[in-house]
Amino acid sequence: MDISSLVNSEDLFELQLLHPATEEPLGISFMIRSAESNEVKKIVRQHSDRFLASRKKKLTTSKVEAEYLDKAAAAIASWSWGEQQWKGEQPLLSFEKAREVVEEAGWIYDQVAGASEDRANFMKSLPKGSAKP
């Protein structure tokens, strides 16, 4: 078996958002990029470049937090809010709006970041009869 194609970090994973208390589906779906995708890595590199360019400044917890939030926002490739709303509207996806959502709703951040970081979400399924790793 050629294992070079087991994981495709450019594939998208459909995340069905779950209610934070009941874990019932909310009818909201996000298409999630892998944390290893080029689009997400671009955001991580921008943060690293800024940090390295300003070596005199110290890394702070707020800067680290901002990086995590930006990374989660970049992981959202598209979304469908179904019948649900965010602050009284059906939000259009932009990096800024995604950043707002993951920053203000920690439970959404948790689900988005978890889906993006879970490599299994971006793996090809094994052929039938294959032993699972």
PDB file of C-alpha atoms in Angstrom:
ATOM      1  CA  MET A   1       0.000   0.000   0.000  1.00  0.00           C
ATOM      2  CA  ASP A   2       1.236   3.487  -0.860  1.00  0.00           C
ATOM      3  CA  ILE A   3       0.891   5.364   2.421  1.00  0.00           C
ATOM      4  CA  SER A   4       1.804   8.743   0.918  1.00  0.00           C
ATOM      5  CA  SER A   5      -1.869   9.399   0.189  1.00  0.00           C
ATOM      6  CA  LEU A   6      -3.429   8.207   3.450  1.00  0.00           C
ATOM      7  CA  VAL A   7      -3.907  11.772   4.676  1.00  0.00           C
ATOM      8  CA  ASN A   8      -4.969  14.602   2.410  1.00  0.00           C
ATOM      9  CA  SER A   9      -4.585  17.806   4.369  1.00  0.00           C
ATOM     10  CA  GLU A  10      -6.300  19.771   1.588  1.00  0.00           C
ATOM     11  CA  ASP A  11      -9.568  17.799   1.910  1.00  0.00           C
ATOM     12  CA  LEU A  12     -12.433  19.361   3.833  1.00  0.00           C
ATOM     13  CA  PHE A  13     -14.299  17.780   6.744  1.00  0.00           C
ATOM     14  CA  GLU A  14     -17.979  18.481   7.367  1.00  0.00           C
ATOM     15  CA  LEU A  15     -18.482  19.430  11.005  1.00  0.00           C
ATOM     16  CA  GLN A  16     -22.035  19.383  12.317  1.00  0.00           C
ATOM     17  CA  LEU A  17     -22.071  21.795  15.252  1.00  0.00           C
ATOM     18  CA  LEU A  18     -23.472  20.285  18.412  1.00  0.00           C
ATOM     19  CA  HIS A  19     -25.249  22.066  21.257  1.00  0.00           C
ATOM     20  CA  PRO A  20     -22.628  22.584  23.995  1.00  0.00           C
ATOM     21  CA  ALA A  21     -24.794  21.092  26.767  1.00  0.00           C
ATOM     22  CA  THR A  22     -26.973  18.474  25.069  1.00  0.00           C
ATOM     23  CA  GLU A  23     -24.674  17.560  22.173  1.00  0.00           C
ATOM     24  CA  GLU A  24     -27.717  17.610  19.892  1.00  0.00           C
ATOM     25  CA  PRO A  25     -27.075  18.729  16.288  1.00  0.00           C
ATOM     26  CA  LEU A  26     -27.949  22.392  15.775  1.00  0.00           C
ATOM     27  CA  GLY A  27     -28.473  22.263  12.025  1.00  0.00           C
ATOM     28  CA  ILE A  28     -25.282  24.269  11.450  1.00  0.00           C
ATOM     29  CA  SER A  29     -22.526  22.778   9.335  1.00  0.00           C
ATOM     30  CA  PHE A  30     -18.996  24.043   8.851  1.00  0.00           C
ATOM     31  CA  MET A  31     -16.603  22.734   6.223  1.00  0.00           C
ATOM     32  CA  ILE A  32     -13.291  22.476   8.059  1.00  0.00           C
ATOM     33  CA  ARG A  33      -9.747  22.583   6.743  1.00  0.00           C
ATOM     34  CA  SER A  34      -7.007  20.477   8.285  1.00  0.00           C
ATOM     35  CA  ALA A  35      -4.599  22.254  10.631  1.00  0.00           C
ATOM     36  CA  GLU A  36      -1.982  20.952   8.181  1.00  0.00           C
ATOM     37  CA  SER A  37      -3.606  22.586   5.145  1.00  0.00           C
ATOM     38  CA  ASN A  38      -1.816  25.315   3.219  1.00  0.00           C
ATOM     39  CA  GLU A  39      -4.466  27.899   4.137  1.00  0.00           C
ATOM     40  CA  VAL A  40      -4.107  27.305   7.890  1.00  0.00           C
ATOM     41  CA  LYS A  41      -0.313  27.053   7.718  1.00  0.00           C
ATOM     42  CA  LYS A  42      -0.272  30.451   5.985  1.00  0.00           C
ATOM     43  CA  ILE A  43      -1.846  32.048   9.099  1.00  0.00           C
ATOM     44  CA  VAL A  44       0.585  30.258  11.424  1.00  0.00           C
ATOM     45  CA  ARG A  45       3.523  31.456   9.317  1.00  0.00           C
ATOM     46  CA  GLN A  46       2.264  35.048   9.400  1.00  0.00           C
ATOM     47  CA  HIS A  47       2.224  34.938  13.198  1.00  0.00           C
ATOM     48  CA  SER A  48       5.688  33.367  13.315  1.00  0.00           C
ATOM     49  CA  ASP A  49       7.091  35.914  10.868  1.00  0.00           C
ATOM     50  CA  ARG A  50       5.709  38.803  12.939  1.00  0.00           C
ATOM     51  CA  PHE A  51       7.164  37.333  16.115  1.00  0.00           C
ATOM     52  CA  LEU A  52      10.573  36.715  14.561  1.00  0.00           C
ATOM     53  CA  ALA A  53      10.646  40.194  13.022  1.00  0.00           C
ATOM     54  CA  SER A  54      10.078  41.802  16.413  1.00  0.00           C
ATOM     55  CA  ARG A  55      12.548  39.839  18.525  1.00  0.00           C
ATOM     56  CA  LYS A  56      12.668  42.658  21.088  1.00  0.00           C
ATOM     57  CA  LYS A  57       9.016  42.134  21.976  1.00  0.00           C
ATOM     58  CA  LYS A  58       8.058  39.321  24.298  1.00  0.00           C
ATOM     59  CA  LEU A  59       5.556  36.667  23.410  1.00  0.00           C
ATOM     60  CA  THR A  60       2.462  37.193  25.525  1.00  0.00           C
ATOM     61  CA  THR A  61      -0.469  34.971  26.334  1.00  0.00           C
ATOM     62  CA  SER A  62      -2.762  37.312  24.407  1.00  0.00           C
ATOM     63  CA  LYS A  63      -0.588  36.889  21.301  1.00  0.00           C
ATOM     64  CA  VAL A  64      -0.672  33.108  21.682  1.00  0.00           C
ATOM     65  CA  GLU A  65      -4.441  33.208  22.173  1.00  0.00           C
ATOM     66  CA  ALA A  66      -4.810  35.371  19.051  1.00  0.00           C
ATOM     67  CA  GLU A  67      -2.804  32.837  17.056  1.00  0.00           C
ATOM     68  CA  TYR A  68      -5.064  29.975  18.149  1.00  0.00           C
ATOM     69  CA  LEU A  69      -8.189  31.969  17.303  1.00  0.00           C
ATOM     70  CA  ASP A  70      -6.808  32.993  13.898  1.00  0.00           C
ATOM     71  CA  LYS A  71      -5.845  29.396  13.178  1.00  0.00           C
ATOM     72  CA  ALA A  72      -9.377  28.195  14.004  1.00  0.00           C
ATOM     73  CA  ALA A  73     -10.933  30.959  11.894  1.00  0.00           C
ATOM     74  CA  ALA A  74      -8.703  30.018   8.944  1.00  0.00           C
ATOM     75  CA  ALA A  75      -9.814  26.401   9.316  1.00  0.00           C
ATOM     76  CA  ILE A  76     -13.403  27.346   8.418  1.00  0.00           C
ATOM     77  CA  ALA A  77     -13.656  27.009   4.632  1.00  0.00           C
ATOM     78  CA  SER A  78     -17.433  27.526   4.453  1.00  0.00           C
ATOM     79  CA  TRP A  79     -20.505  27.348   6.624  1.00  0.00           C
ATOM     80  CA  SER A  80     -24.239  26.907   6.519  1.00  0.00           C
ATOM     81  CA  TRP A  81     -26.259  28.180   9.469  1.00  0.00           C
ATOM     82  CA  GLY A  82     -29.492  26.459   8.406  1.00  0.00           C
ATOM     83  CA  GLU A  83     -32.333  28.042  10.397  1.00  0.00           C
ATOM     84  CA  GLN A  84     -29.952  29.322  13.090  1.00  0.00           C
ATOM     85  CA  GLN A  85     -28.568  32.825  13.447  1.00  0.00           C
ATOM     86  CA  TRP A  86     -25.542  34.574  14.878  1.00  0.00           C
ATOM     87  CA  LYS A  87     -26.432  37.872  16.569  1.00  0.00           C
ATOM     88  CA  GLY A  88     -29.732  38.056  14.720  1.00  0.00           C
ATOM     89  CA  GLU A  89     -28.412  37.383  11.230  1.00  0.00           C
ATOM     90  CA  GLN A  90     -27.333  34.697   8.819  1.00  0.00           C
ATOM     91  CA  PRO A  91     -23.637  35.586   8.768  1.00  0.00           C
ATOM     92  CA  LEU A  92     -21.660  35.623   5.544  1.00  0.00           C
ATOM     93  CA  LEU A  93     -18.318  33.909   5.868  1.00  0.00           C
ATOM     94  CA  SER A  94     -15.253  36.094   6.051  1.00  0.00           C
ATOM     95  CA  PHE A  95     -12.079  35.603   8.061  1.00  0.00           C
ATOM     96  CA  GLU A  96     -13.161  38.438  10.364  1.00  0.00           C
ATOM     97  CA  LYS A  97     -16.634  36.963  10.959  1.00  0.00           C
ATOM     98  CA  ALA A  98     -15.213  33.478  11.541  1.00  0.00           C
ATOM     99  CA  ARG A  99     -12.716  34.992  13.985  1.00  0.00           C
ATOM    100  CA  GLU A 100     -15.548  36.751  15.822  1.00  0.00           C
ATOM    101  CA  VAL A 101     -17.560  33.535  16.114  1.00  0.00           C
ATOM    102  CA  VAL A 102     -14.713  31.384  17.435  1.00  0.00           C
ATOM    103  CA  GLU A 103     -13.572  34.117  19.812  1.00  0.00           C
ATOM    104  CA  GLU A 104     -16.986  34.831  21.310  1.00  0.00           C
ATOM    105  CA  ALA A 105     -18.272  31.252  21.436  1.00  0.00           C
ATOM    106  CA  GLY A 106     -15.619  29.090  23.057  1.00  0.00           C
ATOM    107  CA  TRP A 107     -17.722  25.985  22.492  1.00  0.00           C
ATOM    108  CA  ILE A 108     -17.674  26.614  18.728  1.00  0.00           C
ATOM    109  CA  TYR A 109     -13.919  27.222  18.903  1.00  0.00           C
ATOM    110  CA  ASP A 110     -13.507  23.856  20.675  1.00  0.00           C
ATOM    111  CA  GLN A 111     -15.435  21.992  17.983  1.00  0.00           C
ATOM    112  CA  VAL A 112     -13.721  23.746  15.063  1.00  0.00           C
ATOM    113  CA  ALA A 113     -10.203  23.416  16.485  1.00  0.00           C
ATOM    114  CA  GLY A 114     -10.804  19.791  17.448  1.00  0.00           C
ATOM    115  CA  ALA A 115     -12.075  18.871  13.983  1.00  0.00           C
ATOM    116  CA  SER A 116      -9.190  20.681  12.299  1.00  0.00           C
ATOM    117  CA  GLU A 117      -6.555  19.039  14.490  1.00  0.00           C
ATOM    118  CA  ASP A 118      -8.001  15.508  14.197  1.00  0.00           C
ATOM    119  CA  ARG A 119      -5.957  13.974  11.396  1.00  0.00           C
ATOM    120  CA  ALA A 120      -8.434  11.091  11.124  1.00  0.00           C
ATOM    121  CA  ASN A 121     -10.947  13.544   9.625  1.00  0.00           C
ATOM    122  CA  PHE A 122      -8.675  13.914   6.596  1.00  0.00           C
ATOM    123  CA  MET A 123      -7.678  10.284   6.067  1.00  0.00           C
ATOM    124  CA  LYS A 124      -8.701   8.085   3.205  1.00  0.00           C
ATOM    125  CA  SER A 125     -10.612   5.038   4.376  1.00  0.00           C
ATOM    126  CA  LEU A 126      -8.766   1.752   4.190  1.00  0.00           C
ATOM    127  CA  PRO A 127      -9.839  -0.733   1.528  1.00  0.00           C
ATOM    128  CA  LYS A 128     -12.256  -3.381   2.752  1.00  0.00           C
ATOM    129  CA  GLY A 129     -10.490  -6.292   4.383  1.00  0.00           C
ATOM    130  CA  SER A 130      -7.509  -4.157   5.428  1.00  0.00           C
ATOM    131  CA  ALA A 131      -6.347  -4.275   8.993  1.00  0.00           C
ATOM    132  CA  LYS A 132      -6.894  -1.027  10.858  1.00  0.00           C
ATOM    133  CA  PRO A 133      -3.780   0.572  12.312  1.00  0.00           C
TER     134      PRO A 133
END
